[in-house]
Short mmCIF file of C-alpha atoms in Angstrom, two decimals:
data_model
loop_
_atom_site.label_atom_id
_atom_site.label_comp_id
_atom_site.label_asym_id
_atom_site.label_seq_id
_atom_site.Cartn_x
_atom_site.Cartn_y
_atom_site.Cartn_z
CA GLY A 1 0.43 -10.77 -8.47
CA GLN A 2 2.84 -12.21 -5.97
CA ASN A 3 2.38 -11.99 -2.24
CA ILE A 4 4.35 -13.79 0.43
CA ASP A 5 3.46 -13.00 4.04
CA GLN A 6 5.36 -13.76 7.21
CA PRO A 7 5.20 -12.25 10.69
CA THR A 8 7.73 -9.46 11.06
CA GLU A 9 9.13 -10.45 14.44
CA MET A 10 8.97 -13.29 16.94
CA THR A 11 10.60 -13.88 20.29
CA ALA A 12 11.29 -17.12 22.13
CA THR A 13 13.48 -18.53 24.87
CA GLU A 14 16.34 -21.00 24.72
CA GLY A 15 15.20 -24.60 24.60
CA ALA A 16 11.71 -23.72 23.39
CA ILE A 17 9.97 -24.57 20.11
CA VAL A 18 8.90 -21.88 17.68
CA GLN A 19 6.80 -22.03 14.53
CA ILE A 20 7.23 -19.40 11.81
CA ASN A 21 4.35 -19.23 9.36
CA CYS A 22 4.36 -18.23 5.73
CA THR A 23 1.40 -17.77 3.41
CA TYR A 24 1.81 -17.23 -0.28
CA GLN A 25 -0.24 -16.18 -3.28
CA THR A 26 1.68 -16.62 -6.50
CA SER A 27 0.78 -17.17 -10.12
CA GLY A 28 2.30 -20.64 -10.03
CA PHE A 29 4.08 -22.93 -7.60
CA ASN A 30 7.18 -25.05 -8.03
CA GLY A 31 8.45 -25.28 -4.51
CA LEU A 32 8.96 -23.33 -1.30
CA PHE A 33 12.29 -22.67 0.35
CA TRP A 34 13.27 -21.53 3.82
CA TYR A 35 16.49 -19.64 4.33
CA GLN A 36 18.19 -18.32 7.47
CA GLN A 37 19.90 -14.94 7.33
CA HIS A 38 22.02 -13.55 10.14
CA ALA A 39 22.38 -9.78 10.16
CA GLY A 40 24.75 -8.59 7.46
CA GLU A 41 25.27 -12.07 6.06
CA ALA A 42 24.06 -14.12 3.11
CA PRO A 43 20.91 -16.26 3.25
CA THR A 44 21.73 -19.90 3.95
CA PHE A 45 19.49 -22.72 2.74
CA LEU A 46 17.46 -24.56 5.38
CA SER A 47 14.74 -26.56 3.65
CA TYR A 48 12.74 -27.20 0.51
CA ASN A 49 9.15 -28.40 0.12
CA VAL A 50 7.40 -29.11 -3.14
CA LEU A 51 4.90 -31.77 -2.01
CA ASP A 52 2.43 -31.48 0.86
CA GLY A 53 3.65 -32.65 4.20
CA LEU A 54 6.48 -32.36 6.66
CA GLU A 55 10.20 -32.41 5.90
CA GLU A 56 12.42 -32.93 8.93
CA LYS A 57 16.07 -32.05 9.13
CA GLY A 58 17.54 -32.22 12.62
CA ARG A 59 16.17 -29.43 14.81
CA PHE A 60 14.42 -27.84 11.82
CA SER A 61 11.24 -29.05 10.12
CA SER A 62 9.20 -27.47 7.35
CA PHE A 63 5.61 -28.14 6.41
CA LEU A 64 3.71 -27.35 3.23
CA SER A 65 0.03 -27.27 2.29
CA ARG A 66 -0.30 -26.33 -1.36
CA SER A 67 -4.10 -26.16 -1.26
CA LYS A 68 -3.91 -23.57 1.53
CA GLY A 69 -0.89 -21.71 0.19
CA TYR A 70 0.73 -22.20 3.56
CA SER A 71 4.01 -23.31 5.01
CA TYR A 72 5.68 -23.23 8.39
CA LEU A 73 9.19 -23.64 9.68
CA LEU A 74 9.47 -25.35 13.05
CA LEU A 75 12.57 -24.83 15.13
CA LYS A 76 13.07 -27.08 18.16
CA GLU A 77 15.44 -26.85 21.12
CA LEU A 78 16.14 -23.22 20.34
CA GLN A 79 19.67 -21.92 20.82
CA MET A 80 20.91 -18.34 21.03
CA LYS A 81 22.60 -18.78 17.64
CA ASP A 82 19.15 -19.30 16.07
CA SER A 83 18.54 -15.57 16.48
CA ALA A 84 18.30 -14.50 12.84
CA SER A 85 15.86 -13.64 10.07
CA TYR A 86 14.01 -16.54 8.49
CA LEU A 87 13.07 -16.03 4.87
CA CYS A 88 10.28 -17.83 3.05
CA ALA A 89 10.78 -17.95 -0.74
CA VAL A 90 8.69 -19.41 -3.55
CA ASN A 91 9.71 -20.61 -6.98
CA GLU A 92 6.70 -20.05 -9.22
CA ASP A 93 7.51 -21.99 -12.33
CA GLN A 94 9.34 -25.22 -13.12
CA ALA A 95 11.01 -23.49 -16.04
CA GLY A 96 11.53 -20.35 -14.01
CA THR A 97 14.52 -19.61 -11.92
CA ALA A 98 13.61 -16.68 -9.73
CA LEU A 99 12.99 -17.08 -6.02
CA ILE A 100 10.37 -14.67 -4.73
CA PHE A 101 11.17 -13.83 -1.14
CA GLY A 102 8.98 -12.70 1.70
CA LYS A 103 10.17 -9.88 3.94
CA GLY A 104 11.45 -12.33 6.52
CA THR A 105 10.71 -13.02 10.18
CA THR A 106 13.25 -11.77 12.70
CA LEU A 107 13.53 -14.28 15.52
CA SER A 108 15.08 -13.24 18.82
CA VAL A 109 16.06 -16.02 21.20
CA SER A 110 16.71 -15.05 24.81
CA SER A 111 18.14 -17.01 27.70
CA GLU B 1 32.35 -27.61 1.66
CA PRO B 2 32.16 -25.75 -1.66
CA GLU B 3 30.90 -22.20 -1.48
CA VAL B 4 30.06 -19.21 -3.63
CA THR B 5 32.60 -16.40 -3.33
CA GLN B 6 32.18 -12.72 -4.19
CA THR B 7 34.53 -9.79 -4.59
CA PRO B 8 34.81 -7.11 -3.45
CA SER B 9 33.05 -7.31 -0.11
CA HIS B 10 32.48 -3.55 -0.14
CA GLN B 11 32.44 -1.10 -3.03
CA VAL B 12 31.98 2.64 -2.80
CA THR B 13 31.43 4.54 -6.02
CA GLN B 14 30.29 7.90 -7.29
CA MET B 15 26.92 8.28 -8.98
CA GLY B 16 27.23 7.74 -12.72
CA GLN B 17 30.26 5.47 -12.47
CA GLU B 18 30.37 1.91 -13.74
CA VAL B 19 30.88 -0.95 -11.30
CA ILE B 20 31.56 -4.63 -11.84
CA LEU B 21 30.71 -7.10 -9.12
CA ARG B 22 32.39 -10.47 -9.32
CA CYS B 23 31.30 -13.94 -8.27
CA VAL B 24 32.74 -17.43 -8.45
CA PRO B 25 29.84 -19.92 -8.29
CA ILE B 26 30.18 -23.45 -6.96
CA SER B 27 32.17 -25.34 -9.58
CA ASN B 28 29.69 -27.99 -10.71
CA HIS B 29 26.66 -25.70 -10.63
CA LEU B 30 24.95 -24.80 -13.88
CA TYR B 31 22.57 -21.97 -12.93
CA PHE B 32 23.73 -18.60 -11.70
CA TYR B 33 21.78 -15.74 -10.18
CA TRP B 34 22.05 -12.19 -8.91
CA TYR B 35 19.83 -10.83 -6.16
CA ARG B 36 19.92 -7.57 -4.28
CA GLN B 37 18.80 -6.52 -0.82
CA ILE B 38 18.35 -2.87 0.00
CA LEU B 39 19.04 -2.25 3.69
CA GLY B 40 16.09 -3.36 5.79
CA GLN B 41 14.14 -4.70 2.82
CA LYS B 42 13.52 -8.09 1.28
CA VAL B 43 15.80 -9.99 -1.06
CA GLU B 44 14.88 -9.25 -4.69
CA PHE B 45 15.64 -11.30 -7.77
CA LEU B 46 17.56 -9.55 -10.54
CA VAL B 47 18.61 -12.10 -13.14
CA SER B 48 19.41 -15.74 -13.78
CA PHE B 49 21.92 -17.17 -16.24
CA TYR B 50 22.25 -20.59 -17.80
CA ASN B 51 24.20 -21.97 -20.73
CA ASN B 52 25.81 -18.59 -21.38
CA GLU B 53 22.62 -16.64 -21.67
CA ILE B 54 20.06 -14.88 -19.50
CA SER B 55 17.23 -17.22 -18.50
CA GLU B 56 15.05 -14.78 -16.67
CA LYS B 57 15.23 -11.19 -15.46
CA SER B 58 13.12 -8.95 -13.29
CA GLU B 59 11.86 -5.43 -13.90
CA ILE B 60 14.76 -4.15 -11.82
CA PHE B 61 17.26 -5.53 -14.34
CA ASP B 62 17.03 -2.74 -16.88
CA ASP B 63 19.46 -1.63 -19.60
CA GLN B 64 21.88 -0.33 -16.98
CA PHE B 65 22.59 -3.88 -15.86
CA SER B 66 24.41 -6.66 -17.67
CA VAL B 67 25.82 -10.05 -16.73
CA GLU B 68 28.64 -12.05 -18.18
CA ARG B 69 30.47 -15.30 -17.68
CA PRO B 70 33.86 -14.27 -19.06
CA ASP B 71 35.54 -17.61 -18.38
CA GLY B 72 34.75 -21.00 -16.88
CA SER B 73 34.63 -19.82 -13.30
CA ASN B 74 33.64 -16.16 -12.96
CA PHE B 75 30.18 -14.60 -13.20
CA THR B 76 29.92 -10.82 -13.20
CA LEU B 77 27.25 -8.16 -12.77
CA LYS B 78 27.93 -4.79 -14.35
CA ILE B 79 26.03 -1.63 -13.53
CA ARG B 80 26.78 0.84 -16.30
CA SER B 81 25.90 4.14 -14.68
CA THR B 82 25.17 3.81 -10.99
CA LYS B 83 22.36 5.68 -9.29
CA LEU B 84 21.88 6.42 -5.60
CA GLU B 85 19.09 3.85 -5.45
CA ASP B 86 21.47 1.11 -6.59
CA SER B 87 22.99 1.16 -3.09
CA ALA B 88 22.30 -2.32 -1.73
CA MET B 89 23.85 -5.66 -0.87
CA TYR B 90 24.24 -7.71 -4.04
CA PHE B 91 24.19 -11.48 -3.66
CA CYS B 92 25.34 -13.98 -6.21
CA ALA B 93 23.87 -17.48 -6.01
CA SER B 94 24.20 -20.75 -7.87
CA SER B 95 22.35 -24.04 -8.13
CA PHE B 96 22.96 -27.40 -9.74
CA ARG B 97 19.54 -27.74 -11.31
CA LEU B 98 16.17 -26.02 -11.55
CA ALA B 99 13.78 -28.55 -10.09
CA GLY B 100 13.91 -31.41 -7.66
CA VAL B 101 16.80 -32.32 -5.40
CA GLY B 102 19.73 -30.06 -6.09
CA ASN B 103 17.69 -27.01 -7.00
CA GLU B 104 18.45 -25.10 -3.83
CA GLN B 105 20.28 -21.87 -4.49
CA PHE B 106 23.47 -21.28 -2.54
CA PHE B 107 24.27 -17.65 -1.84
CA GLY B 108 27.61 -15.91 -1.67
CA PRO B 109 28.55 -13.52 1.16
CA GLY B 110 27.49 -10.47 -0.86
CA THR B 111 29.00 -7.21 -2.07
CA ARG B 112 27.82 -4.10 -0.29
CA LEU B 113 27.57 -1.35 -2.90
CA THR B 114 27.36 2.25 -1.75
CA VAL B 115 26.67 4.92 -4.35
CA LEU B 116 27.49 8.48 -3.28
#
């Protein structure tokens, strides 16, 4: 079966660093995606990992360990606008097209 | 920056009616998708479409659902006879390729469907 787990909620303050974890158990693996979703809006693409290691993109970084079925999204220098849901999604199969999403982590950033 | 567009933004319909949700994917993208998100729940895959045929579909995508690319730009999702449980936000997405750089799926703003 498919299982993607993320914490439901996290809180942090402006300027801080936060790490959002994601563990997955899927029948196959062809990459992990992180998306940001503000309330009532569409998911927007943040990062993609298919090989082990860290991918850095500005204030956002994403890490993957395939052997552990584990990823995290690291957000630095938090801003109020980073308050959103962060969705972890896995593509299981190179020939497959579906993204399997976790339930998302709602991050609240306060001043 | 190119984006996926969807119409309408909101649709209210009576149970049993047919609805068609419309999407214009990013112009040079080759793979098209529909997802849905019931309020407060996770995003769920419905169907993917490539080269004028369905590539993959989920258990949700039963005989009540169909997809079509009627011309070179539009991509539609039809629900033949809506049920109350079809009420959700429906997202269209597109990607340039399946694997490697360029495989990220870009989502449209969604159509909120309410079935009464």
